[in-house]
PDB file of C-alpha atoms in Angstrom:
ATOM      1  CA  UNK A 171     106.553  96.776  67.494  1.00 75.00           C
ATOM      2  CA  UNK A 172     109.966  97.196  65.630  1.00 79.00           C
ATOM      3  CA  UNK A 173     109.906  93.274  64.431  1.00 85.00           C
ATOM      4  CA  UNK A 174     106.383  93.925  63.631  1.00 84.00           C
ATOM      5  CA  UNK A 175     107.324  96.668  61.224  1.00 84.00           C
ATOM      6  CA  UNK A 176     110.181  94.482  60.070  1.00 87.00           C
ATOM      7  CA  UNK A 177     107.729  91.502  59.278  1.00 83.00           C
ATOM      8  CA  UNK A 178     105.383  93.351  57.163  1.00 83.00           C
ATOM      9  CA  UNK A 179     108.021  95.371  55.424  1.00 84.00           C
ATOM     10  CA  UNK A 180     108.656  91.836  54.042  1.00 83.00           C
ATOM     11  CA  UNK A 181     105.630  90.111  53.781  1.00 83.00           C
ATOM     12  CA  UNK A 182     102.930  93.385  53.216  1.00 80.00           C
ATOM     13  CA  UNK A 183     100.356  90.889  52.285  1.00 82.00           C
ATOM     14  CA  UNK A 184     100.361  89.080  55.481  1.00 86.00           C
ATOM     15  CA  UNK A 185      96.977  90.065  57.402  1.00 92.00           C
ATOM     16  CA  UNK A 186      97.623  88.386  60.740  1.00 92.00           C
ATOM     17  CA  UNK A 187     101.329  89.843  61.297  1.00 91.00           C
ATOM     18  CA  UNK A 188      99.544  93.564  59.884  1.00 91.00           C
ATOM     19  CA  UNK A 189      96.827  93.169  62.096  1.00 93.00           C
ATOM     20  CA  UNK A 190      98.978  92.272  65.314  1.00 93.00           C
ATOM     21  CA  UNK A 191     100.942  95.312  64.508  1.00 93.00           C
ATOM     22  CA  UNK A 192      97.760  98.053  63.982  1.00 95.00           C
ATOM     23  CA  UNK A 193      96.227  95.975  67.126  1.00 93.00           C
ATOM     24  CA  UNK A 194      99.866  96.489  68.709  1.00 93.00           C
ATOM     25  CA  UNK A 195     100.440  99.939  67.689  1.00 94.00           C
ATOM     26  CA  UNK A 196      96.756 101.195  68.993  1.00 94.00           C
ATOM     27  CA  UNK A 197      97.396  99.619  72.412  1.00 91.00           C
ATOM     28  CA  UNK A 198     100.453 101.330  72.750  1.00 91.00           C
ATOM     29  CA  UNK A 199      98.318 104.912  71.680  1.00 94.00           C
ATOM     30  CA  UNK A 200     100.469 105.409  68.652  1.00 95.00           C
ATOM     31  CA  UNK A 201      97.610 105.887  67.042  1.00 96.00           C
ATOM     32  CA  UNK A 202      98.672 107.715  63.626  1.00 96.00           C
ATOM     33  CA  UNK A 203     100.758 104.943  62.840  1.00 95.00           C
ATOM     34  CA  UNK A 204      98.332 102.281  63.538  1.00 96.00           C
ATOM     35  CA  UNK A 205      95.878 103.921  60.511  1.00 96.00           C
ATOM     36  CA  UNK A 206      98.666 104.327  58.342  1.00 95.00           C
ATOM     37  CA  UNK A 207      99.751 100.871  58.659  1.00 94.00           C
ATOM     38  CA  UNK A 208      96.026  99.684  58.667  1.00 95.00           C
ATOM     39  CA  UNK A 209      95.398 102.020  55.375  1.00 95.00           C
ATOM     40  CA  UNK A 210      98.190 100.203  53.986  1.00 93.00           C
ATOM     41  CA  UNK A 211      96.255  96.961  54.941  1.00 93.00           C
ATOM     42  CA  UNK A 212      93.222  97.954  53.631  1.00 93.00           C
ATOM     43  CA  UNK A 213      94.868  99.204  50.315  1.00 91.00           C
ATOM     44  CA  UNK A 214      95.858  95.577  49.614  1.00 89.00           C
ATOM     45  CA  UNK A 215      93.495  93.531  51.493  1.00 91.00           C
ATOM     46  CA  UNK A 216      90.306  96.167  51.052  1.00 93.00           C
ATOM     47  CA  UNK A 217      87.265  93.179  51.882  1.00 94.00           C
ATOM     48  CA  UNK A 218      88.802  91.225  54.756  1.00 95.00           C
ATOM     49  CA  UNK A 219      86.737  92.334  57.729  1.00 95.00           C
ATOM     50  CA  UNK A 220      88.813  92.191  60.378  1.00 94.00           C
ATOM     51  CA  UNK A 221      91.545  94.905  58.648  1.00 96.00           C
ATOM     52  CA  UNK A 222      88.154  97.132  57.979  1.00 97.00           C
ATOM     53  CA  UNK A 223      87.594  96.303  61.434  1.00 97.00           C
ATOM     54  CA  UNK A 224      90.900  97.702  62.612  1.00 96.00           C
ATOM     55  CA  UNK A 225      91.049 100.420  60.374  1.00 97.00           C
ATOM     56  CA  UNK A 226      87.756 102.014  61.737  1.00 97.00           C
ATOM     57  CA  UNK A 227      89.040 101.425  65.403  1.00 97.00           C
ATOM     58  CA  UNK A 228      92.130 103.397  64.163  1.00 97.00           C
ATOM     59  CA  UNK A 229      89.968 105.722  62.612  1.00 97.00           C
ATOM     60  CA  UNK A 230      87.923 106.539  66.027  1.00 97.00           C
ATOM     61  CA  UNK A 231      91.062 106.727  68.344  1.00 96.00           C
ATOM     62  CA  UNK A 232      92.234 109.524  65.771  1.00 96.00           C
ATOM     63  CA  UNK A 233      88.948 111.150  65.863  1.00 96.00           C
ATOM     64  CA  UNK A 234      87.486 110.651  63.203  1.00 97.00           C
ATOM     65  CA  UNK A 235      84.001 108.570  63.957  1.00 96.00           C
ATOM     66  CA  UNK A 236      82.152 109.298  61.127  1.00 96.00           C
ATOM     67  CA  UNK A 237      84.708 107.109  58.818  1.00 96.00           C
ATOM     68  CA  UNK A 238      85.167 104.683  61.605  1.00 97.00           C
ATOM     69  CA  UNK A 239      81.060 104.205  61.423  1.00 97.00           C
ATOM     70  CA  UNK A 240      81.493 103.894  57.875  1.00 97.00           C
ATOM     71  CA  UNK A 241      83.632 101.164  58.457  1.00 97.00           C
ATOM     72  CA  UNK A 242      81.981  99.433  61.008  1.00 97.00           C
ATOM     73  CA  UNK A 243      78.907  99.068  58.640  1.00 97.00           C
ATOM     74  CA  UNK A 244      80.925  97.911  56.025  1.00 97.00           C
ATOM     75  CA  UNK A 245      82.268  94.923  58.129  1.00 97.00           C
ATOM     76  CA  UNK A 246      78.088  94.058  58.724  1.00 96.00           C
ATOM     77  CA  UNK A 247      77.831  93.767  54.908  1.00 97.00           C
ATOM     78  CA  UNK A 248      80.949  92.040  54.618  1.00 96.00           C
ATOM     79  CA  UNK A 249      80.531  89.326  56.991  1.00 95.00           C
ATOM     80  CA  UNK A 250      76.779  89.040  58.681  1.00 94.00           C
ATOM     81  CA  UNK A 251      76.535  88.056  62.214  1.00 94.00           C
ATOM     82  CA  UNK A 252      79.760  89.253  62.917  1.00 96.00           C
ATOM     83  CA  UNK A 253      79.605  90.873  66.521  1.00 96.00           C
ATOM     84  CA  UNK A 254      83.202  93.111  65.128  1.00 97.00           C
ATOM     85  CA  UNK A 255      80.629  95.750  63.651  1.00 97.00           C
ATOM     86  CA  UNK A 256      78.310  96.009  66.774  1.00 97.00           C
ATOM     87  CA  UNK A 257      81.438  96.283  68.993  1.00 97.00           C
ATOM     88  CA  UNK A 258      82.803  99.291  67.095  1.00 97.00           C
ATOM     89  CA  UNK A 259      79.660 101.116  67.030  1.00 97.00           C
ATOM     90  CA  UNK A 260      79.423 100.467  70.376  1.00 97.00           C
ATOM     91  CA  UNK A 261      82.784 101.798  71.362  1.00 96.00           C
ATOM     92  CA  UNK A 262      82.362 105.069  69.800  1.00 97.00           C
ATOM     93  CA  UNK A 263      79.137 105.180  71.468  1.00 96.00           C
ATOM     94  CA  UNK A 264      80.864 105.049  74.360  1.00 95.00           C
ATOM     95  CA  UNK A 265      83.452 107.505  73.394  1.00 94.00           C
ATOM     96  CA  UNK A 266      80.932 109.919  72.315  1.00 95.00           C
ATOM     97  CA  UNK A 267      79.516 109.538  75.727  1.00 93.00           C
ATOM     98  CA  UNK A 268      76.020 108.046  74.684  1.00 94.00           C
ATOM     99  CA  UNK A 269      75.595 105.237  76.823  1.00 90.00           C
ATOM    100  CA  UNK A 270      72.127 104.195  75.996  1.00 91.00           C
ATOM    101  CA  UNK A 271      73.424 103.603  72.517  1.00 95.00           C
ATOM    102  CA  UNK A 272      76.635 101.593  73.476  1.00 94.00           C
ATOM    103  CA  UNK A 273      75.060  99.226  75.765  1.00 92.00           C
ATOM    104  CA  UNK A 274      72.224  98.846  72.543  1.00 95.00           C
ATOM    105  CA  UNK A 275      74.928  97.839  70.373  1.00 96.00           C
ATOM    106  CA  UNK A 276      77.029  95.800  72.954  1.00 95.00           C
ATOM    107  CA  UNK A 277      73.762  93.847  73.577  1.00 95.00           C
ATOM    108  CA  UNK A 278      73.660  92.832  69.261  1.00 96.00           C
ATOM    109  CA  UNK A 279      77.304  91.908  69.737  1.00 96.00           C
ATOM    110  CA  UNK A 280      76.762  89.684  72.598  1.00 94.00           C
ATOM    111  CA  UNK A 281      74.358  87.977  71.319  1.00 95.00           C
ATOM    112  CA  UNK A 282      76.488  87.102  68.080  1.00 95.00           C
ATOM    113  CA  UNK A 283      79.493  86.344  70.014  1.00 94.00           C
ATOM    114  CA  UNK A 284      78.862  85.994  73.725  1.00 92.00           C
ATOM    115  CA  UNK A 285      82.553  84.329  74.246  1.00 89.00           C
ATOM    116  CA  UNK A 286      84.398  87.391  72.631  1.00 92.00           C
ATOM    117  CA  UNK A 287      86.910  88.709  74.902  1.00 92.00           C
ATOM    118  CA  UNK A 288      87.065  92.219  73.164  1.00 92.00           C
ATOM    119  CA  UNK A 289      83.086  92.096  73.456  1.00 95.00           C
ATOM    120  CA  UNK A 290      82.916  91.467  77.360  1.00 94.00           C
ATOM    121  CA  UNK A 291      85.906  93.649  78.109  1.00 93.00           C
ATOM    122  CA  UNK A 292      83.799  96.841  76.662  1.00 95.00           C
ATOM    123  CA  UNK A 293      80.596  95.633  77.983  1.00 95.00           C
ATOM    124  CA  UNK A 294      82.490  95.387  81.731  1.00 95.00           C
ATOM    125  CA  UNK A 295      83.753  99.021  80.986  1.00 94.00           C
ATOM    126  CA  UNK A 296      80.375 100.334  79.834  1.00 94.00           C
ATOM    127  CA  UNK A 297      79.083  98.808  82.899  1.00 94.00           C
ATOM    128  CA  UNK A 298      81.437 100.255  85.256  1.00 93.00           C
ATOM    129  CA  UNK A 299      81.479 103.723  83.543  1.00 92.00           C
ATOM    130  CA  UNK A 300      77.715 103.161  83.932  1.00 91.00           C
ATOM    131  CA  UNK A 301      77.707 102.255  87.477  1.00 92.00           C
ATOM    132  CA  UNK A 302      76.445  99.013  86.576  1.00 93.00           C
ATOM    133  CA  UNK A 303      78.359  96.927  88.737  1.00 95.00           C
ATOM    134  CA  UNK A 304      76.407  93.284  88.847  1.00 94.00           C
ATOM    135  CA  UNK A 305      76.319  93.245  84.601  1.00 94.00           C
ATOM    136  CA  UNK A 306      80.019  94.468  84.897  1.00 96.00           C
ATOM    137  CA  UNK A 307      80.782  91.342  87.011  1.00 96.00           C
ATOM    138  CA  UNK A 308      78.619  88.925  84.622  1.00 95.00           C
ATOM    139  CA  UNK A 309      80.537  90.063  82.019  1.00 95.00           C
ATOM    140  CA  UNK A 310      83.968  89.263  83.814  1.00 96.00           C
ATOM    141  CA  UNK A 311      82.483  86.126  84.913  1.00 96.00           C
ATOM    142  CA  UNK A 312      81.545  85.440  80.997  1.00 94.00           C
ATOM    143  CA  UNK A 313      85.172  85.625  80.455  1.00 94.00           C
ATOM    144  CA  UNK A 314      86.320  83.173  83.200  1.00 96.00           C
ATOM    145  CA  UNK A 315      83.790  80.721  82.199  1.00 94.00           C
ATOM    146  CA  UNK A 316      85.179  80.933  78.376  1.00 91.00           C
ATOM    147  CA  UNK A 317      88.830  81.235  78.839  1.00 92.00           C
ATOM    148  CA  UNK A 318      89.639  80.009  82.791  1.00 95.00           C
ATOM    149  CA  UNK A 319      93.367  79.978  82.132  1.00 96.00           C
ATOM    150  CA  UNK A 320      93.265  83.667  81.091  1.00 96.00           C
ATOM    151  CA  UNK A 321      93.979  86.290  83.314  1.00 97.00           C
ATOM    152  CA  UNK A 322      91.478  89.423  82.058  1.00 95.00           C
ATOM    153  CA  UNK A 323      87.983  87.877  83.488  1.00 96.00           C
ATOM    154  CA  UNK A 324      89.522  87.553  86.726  1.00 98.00           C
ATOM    155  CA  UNK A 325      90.836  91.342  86.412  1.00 97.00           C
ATOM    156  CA  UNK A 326      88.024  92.814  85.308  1.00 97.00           C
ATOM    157  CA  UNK A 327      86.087  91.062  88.339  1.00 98.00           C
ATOM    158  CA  UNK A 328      88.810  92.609  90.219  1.00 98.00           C
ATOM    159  CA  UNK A 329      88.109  96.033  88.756  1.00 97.00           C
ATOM    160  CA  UNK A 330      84.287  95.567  89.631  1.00 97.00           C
ATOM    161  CA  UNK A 331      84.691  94.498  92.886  1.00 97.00           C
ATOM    162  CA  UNK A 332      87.232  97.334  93.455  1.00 97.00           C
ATOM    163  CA  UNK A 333      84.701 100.022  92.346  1.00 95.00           C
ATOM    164  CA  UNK A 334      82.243  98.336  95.119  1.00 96.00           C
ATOM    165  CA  UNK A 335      84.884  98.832  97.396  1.00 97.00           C
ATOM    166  CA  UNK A 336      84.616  95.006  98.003  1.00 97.00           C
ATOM    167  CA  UNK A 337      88.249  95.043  98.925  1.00 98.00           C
ATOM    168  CA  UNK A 338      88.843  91.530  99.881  1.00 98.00           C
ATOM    169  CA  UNK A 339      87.170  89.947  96.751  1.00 98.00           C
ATOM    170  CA  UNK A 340      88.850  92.794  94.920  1.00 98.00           C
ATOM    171  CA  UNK A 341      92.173  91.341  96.149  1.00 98.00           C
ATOM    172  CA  UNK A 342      91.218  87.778  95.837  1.00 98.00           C
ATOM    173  CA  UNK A 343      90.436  87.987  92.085  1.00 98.00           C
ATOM    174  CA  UNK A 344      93.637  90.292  91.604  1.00 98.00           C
ATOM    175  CA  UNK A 345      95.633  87.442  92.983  1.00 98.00           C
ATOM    176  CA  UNK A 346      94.215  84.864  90.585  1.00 98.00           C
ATOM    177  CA  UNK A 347      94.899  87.351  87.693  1.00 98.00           C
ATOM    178  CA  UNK A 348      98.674  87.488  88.362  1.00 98.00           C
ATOM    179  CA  UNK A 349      98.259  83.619  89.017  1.00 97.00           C
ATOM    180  CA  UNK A 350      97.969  83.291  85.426  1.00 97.00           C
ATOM    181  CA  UNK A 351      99.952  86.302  83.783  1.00 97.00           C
ATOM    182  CA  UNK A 352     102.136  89.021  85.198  1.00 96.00           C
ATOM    183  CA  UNK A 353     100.855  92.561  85.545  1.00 96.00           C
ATOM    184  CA  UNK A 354     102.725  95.279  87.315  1.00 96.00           C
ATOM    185  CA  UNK A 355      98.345  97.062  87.298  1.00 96.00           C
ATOM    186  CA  UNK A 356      96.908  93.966  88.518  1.00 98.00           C
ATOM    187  CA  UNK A 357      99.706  93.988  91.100  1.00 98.00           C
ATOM    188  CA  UNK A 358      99.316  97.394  92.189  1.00 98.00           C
ATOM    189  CA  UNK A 359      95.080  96.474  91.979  1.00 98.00           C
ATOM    190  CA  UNK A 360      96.619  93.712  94.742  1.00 98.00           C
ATOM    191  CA  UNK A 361      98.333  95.524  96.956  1.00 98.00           C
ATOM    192  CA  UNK A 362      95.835  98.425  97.044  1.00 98.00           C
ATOM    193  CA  UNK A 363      92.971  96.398  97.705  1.00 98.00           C
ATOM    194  CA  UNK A 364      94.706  94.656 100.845  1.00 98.00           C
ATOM    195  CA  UNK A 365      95.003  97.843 102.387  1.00 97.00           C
ATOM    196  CA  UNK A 366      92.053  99.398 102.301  1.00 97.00           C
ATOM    197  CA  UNK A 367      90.749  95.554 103.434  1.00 98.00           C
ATOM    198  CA  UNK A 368      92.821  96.219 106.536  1.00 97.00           C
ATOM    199  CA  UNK A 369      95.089  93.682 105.951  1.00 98.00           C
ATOM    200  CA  UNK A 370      98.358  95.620 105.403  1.00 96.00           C
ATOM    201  CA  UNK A 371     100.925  93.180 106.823  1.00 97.00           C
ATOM    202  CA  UNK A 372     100.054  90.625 104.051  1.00 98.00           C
ATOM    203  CA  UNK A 373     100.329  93.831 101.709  1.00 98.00           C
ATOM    204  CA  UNK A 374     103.749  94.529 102.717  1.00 96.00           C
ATOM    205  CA  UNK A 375     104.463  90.903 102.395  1.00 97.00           C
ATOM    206  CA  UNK A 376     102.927  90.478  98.760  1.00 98.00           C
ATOM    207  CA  UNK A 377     105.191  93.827  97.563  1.00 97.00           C
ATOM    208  CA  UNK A 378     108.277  92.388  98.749  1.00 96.00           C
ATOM    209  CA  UNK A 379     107.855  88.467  97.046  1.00 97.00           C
ATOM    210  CA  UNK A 380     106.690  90.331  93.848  1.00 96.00           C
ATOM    211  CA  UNK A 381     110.180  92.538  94.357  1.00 96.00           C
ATOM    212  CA  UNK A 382     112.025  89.922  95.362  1.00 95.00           C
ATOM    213  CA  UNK A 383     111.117  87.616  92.536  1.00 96.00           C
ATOM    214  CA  UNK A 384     111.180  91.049  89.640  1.00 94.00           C
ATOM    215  CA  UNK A 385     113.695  92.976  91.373  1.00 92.00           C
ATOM    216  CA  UNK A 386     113.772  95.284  88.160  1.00 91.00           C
ATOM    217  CA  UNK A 387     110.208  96.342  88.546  1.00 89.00           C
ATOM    218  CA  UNK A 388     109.824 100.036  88.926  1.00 95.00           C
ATOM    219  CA  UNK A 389     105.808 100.217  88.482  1.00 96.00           C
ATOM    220  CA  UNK A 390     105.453  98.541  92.014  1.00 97.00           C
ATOM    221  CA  UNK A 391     108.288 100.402  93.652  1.00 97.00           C
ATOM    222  CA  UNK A 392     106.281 104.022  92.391  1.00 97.00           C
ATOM    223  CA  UNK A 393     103.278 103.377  94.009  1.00 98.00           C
ATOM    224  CA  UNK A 394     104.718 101.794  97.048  1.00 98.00           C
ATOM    225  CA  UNK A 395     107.275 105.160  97.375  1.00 97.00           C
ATOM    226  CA  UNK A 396     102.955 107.142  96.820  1.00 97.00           C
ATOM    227  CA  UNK A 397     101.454 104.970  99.751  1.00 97.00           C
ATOM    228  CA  UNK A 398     104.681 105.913 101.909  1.00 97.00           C
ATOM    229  CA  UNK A 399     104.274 109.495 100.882  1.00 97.00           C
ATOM    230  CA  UNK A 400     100.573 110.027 101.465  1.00 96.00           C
ATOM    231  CA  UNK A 401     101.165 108.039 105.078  1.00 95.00           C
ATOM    232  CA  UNK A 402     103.995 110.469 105.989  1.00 97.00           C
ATOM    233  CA  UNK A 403     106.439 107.931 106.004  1.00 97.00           C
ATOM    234  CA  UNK A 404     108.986 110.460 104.191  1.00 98.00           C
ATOM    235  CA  UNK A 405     112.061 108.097 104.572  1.00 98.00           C
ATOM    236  CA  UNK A 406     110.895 104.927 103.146  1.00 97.00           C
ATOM    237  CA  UNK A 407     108.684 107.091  99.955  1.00 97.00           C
ATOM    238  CA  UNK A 408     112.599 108.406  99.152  1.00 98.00           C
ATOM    239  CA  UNK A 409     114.178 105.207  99.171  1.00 97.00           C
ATOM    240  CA  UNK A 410     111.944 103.709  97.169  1.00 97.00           C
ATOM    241  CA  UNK A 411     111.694 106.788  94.457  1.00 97.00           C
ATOM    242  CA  UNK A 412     115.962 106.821  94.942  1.00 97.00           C
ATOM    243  CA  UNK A 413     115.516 102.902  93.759  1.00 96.00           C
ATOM    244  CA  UNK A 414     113.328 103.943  90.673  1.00 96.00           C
ATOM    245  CA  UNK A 415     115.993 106.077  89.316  1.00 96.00           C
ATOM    246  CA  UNK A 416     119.069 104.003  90.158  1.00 96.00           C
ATOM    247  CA  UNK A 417     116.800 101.191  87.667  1.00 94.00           C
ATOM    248  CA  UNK A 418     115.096 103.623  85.509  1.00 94.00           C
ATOM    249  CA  UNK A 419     117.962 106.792  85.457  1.00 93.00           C
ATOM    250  CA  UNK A 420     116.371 107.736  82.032  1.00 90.00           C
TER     251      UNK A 420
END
């Protein structure tokens, strides 16, 4: 974030380096910053859609919808056929717990940009929250299909097959997720889903090659020390929390 900042600070009129850092910035949930750096965007770039864009995400996450829908229907008059105004409407939808209406909206942006990763990774969680779980699959699969060297439409099939309790595709998918990127989630998804498939030797065997290869991973150590806990296995839960905070004292 900081060389963000530092970038813009010296180029303000940059919109791809501003819009990594609102995109950045809202990831992270610092979500006041992100609008007043995207306000700032807007203030010198006010008719480039994707700033609008991010500015009425930033908006909704600091609720405030009905300027965020104001937004969203100004990127539709800005650039038509664009799914970006669809997608936010359909995302505070979602967040405003209407369903019906999200999965109307999600439908319009699909069918402008049915290769859009931001598009099928809402659709698969409208799905899911939905209890949808064959459309929240198609939509991971969409994403394999359009980007097979990416890692998120393999995790999000993960995800679906994990809320199906389908725990050996669940694992399956989570282990060609972290064949393409690292993920301390995906590799907790992993590890989880080769328990509960009954297959807890190869578990035990994945944790310690992923610790053995990122020694300095704590993420993987915490939930390994929570498995030990809930199984009463006191000893091993403390030595793995006592490892945490001899990596992670803070």
């Amino acid at each position: 974030v900081q060389g963000l900042q530092r970038f813009v600070k010296a180029q303000p009129q940059d919109v791809v380096v501003r819009s990594a850092l609102i995109d950045t910035l809202l990831s992270a949930g610092q979500n006041e910053a992100a609008l007043q750096s995207a306000r700032e965007g807007l203030a010198a770039a006010p008719n480039h859609p994707g700033l609008v864009y991010l500015t009425g995400r930033a908006h909704l996450l600091n609720n405030q919808p009905a300027e965020a829908l104001r937004l969203f229907g100004q990127v539709d008059v800005l650039l038509p056929g664009s799914p970006l105004g669809p997608l936010g409407r359909a995302e505070a939808a979602w967040r405003a717990r209407d369903p019906a209406a999200a999965a109307s909206e999600l439908r319009l942006a699909v069918e402008r940009a049915p290769q859009h990763p931001e598009v099928r990774r809402l659709e698969h969680a409208v799905a899911l929250g939905s209890g949808r779980l064959d459309q929240a699959l198609a939509a991971a699969r969409a994403l394999q299909s359009a980007a097979p060297a990416d890692a998120l439409g393999f995790a999000l099939e993960g995800e679906a097959h994990l809320q199906a309790r389908r725990w050996a595709e669940a694992a399956a998918a989570f282990e060609r997720a972290l064949q393409r990127a690292r993920s301390s989630r995906h590799a907790i998804q992993r590890h989880l889903a080769l328990l509960n498939a009954g297959r807890s030797d190869e578990a035990q065997r994945f944790a310690q090659a992923w610790l053995a290869r990122w020694p300095e991973e704590v993420a993987l150590r915490m939930h390994l020390g929570d498995v030990a806990g809930a199984q009463g296995r006191w000893a091993e839960a403390e030595a793995q929390y006592r490892e945490v905070t001899k990596r992670r004292p803070q």
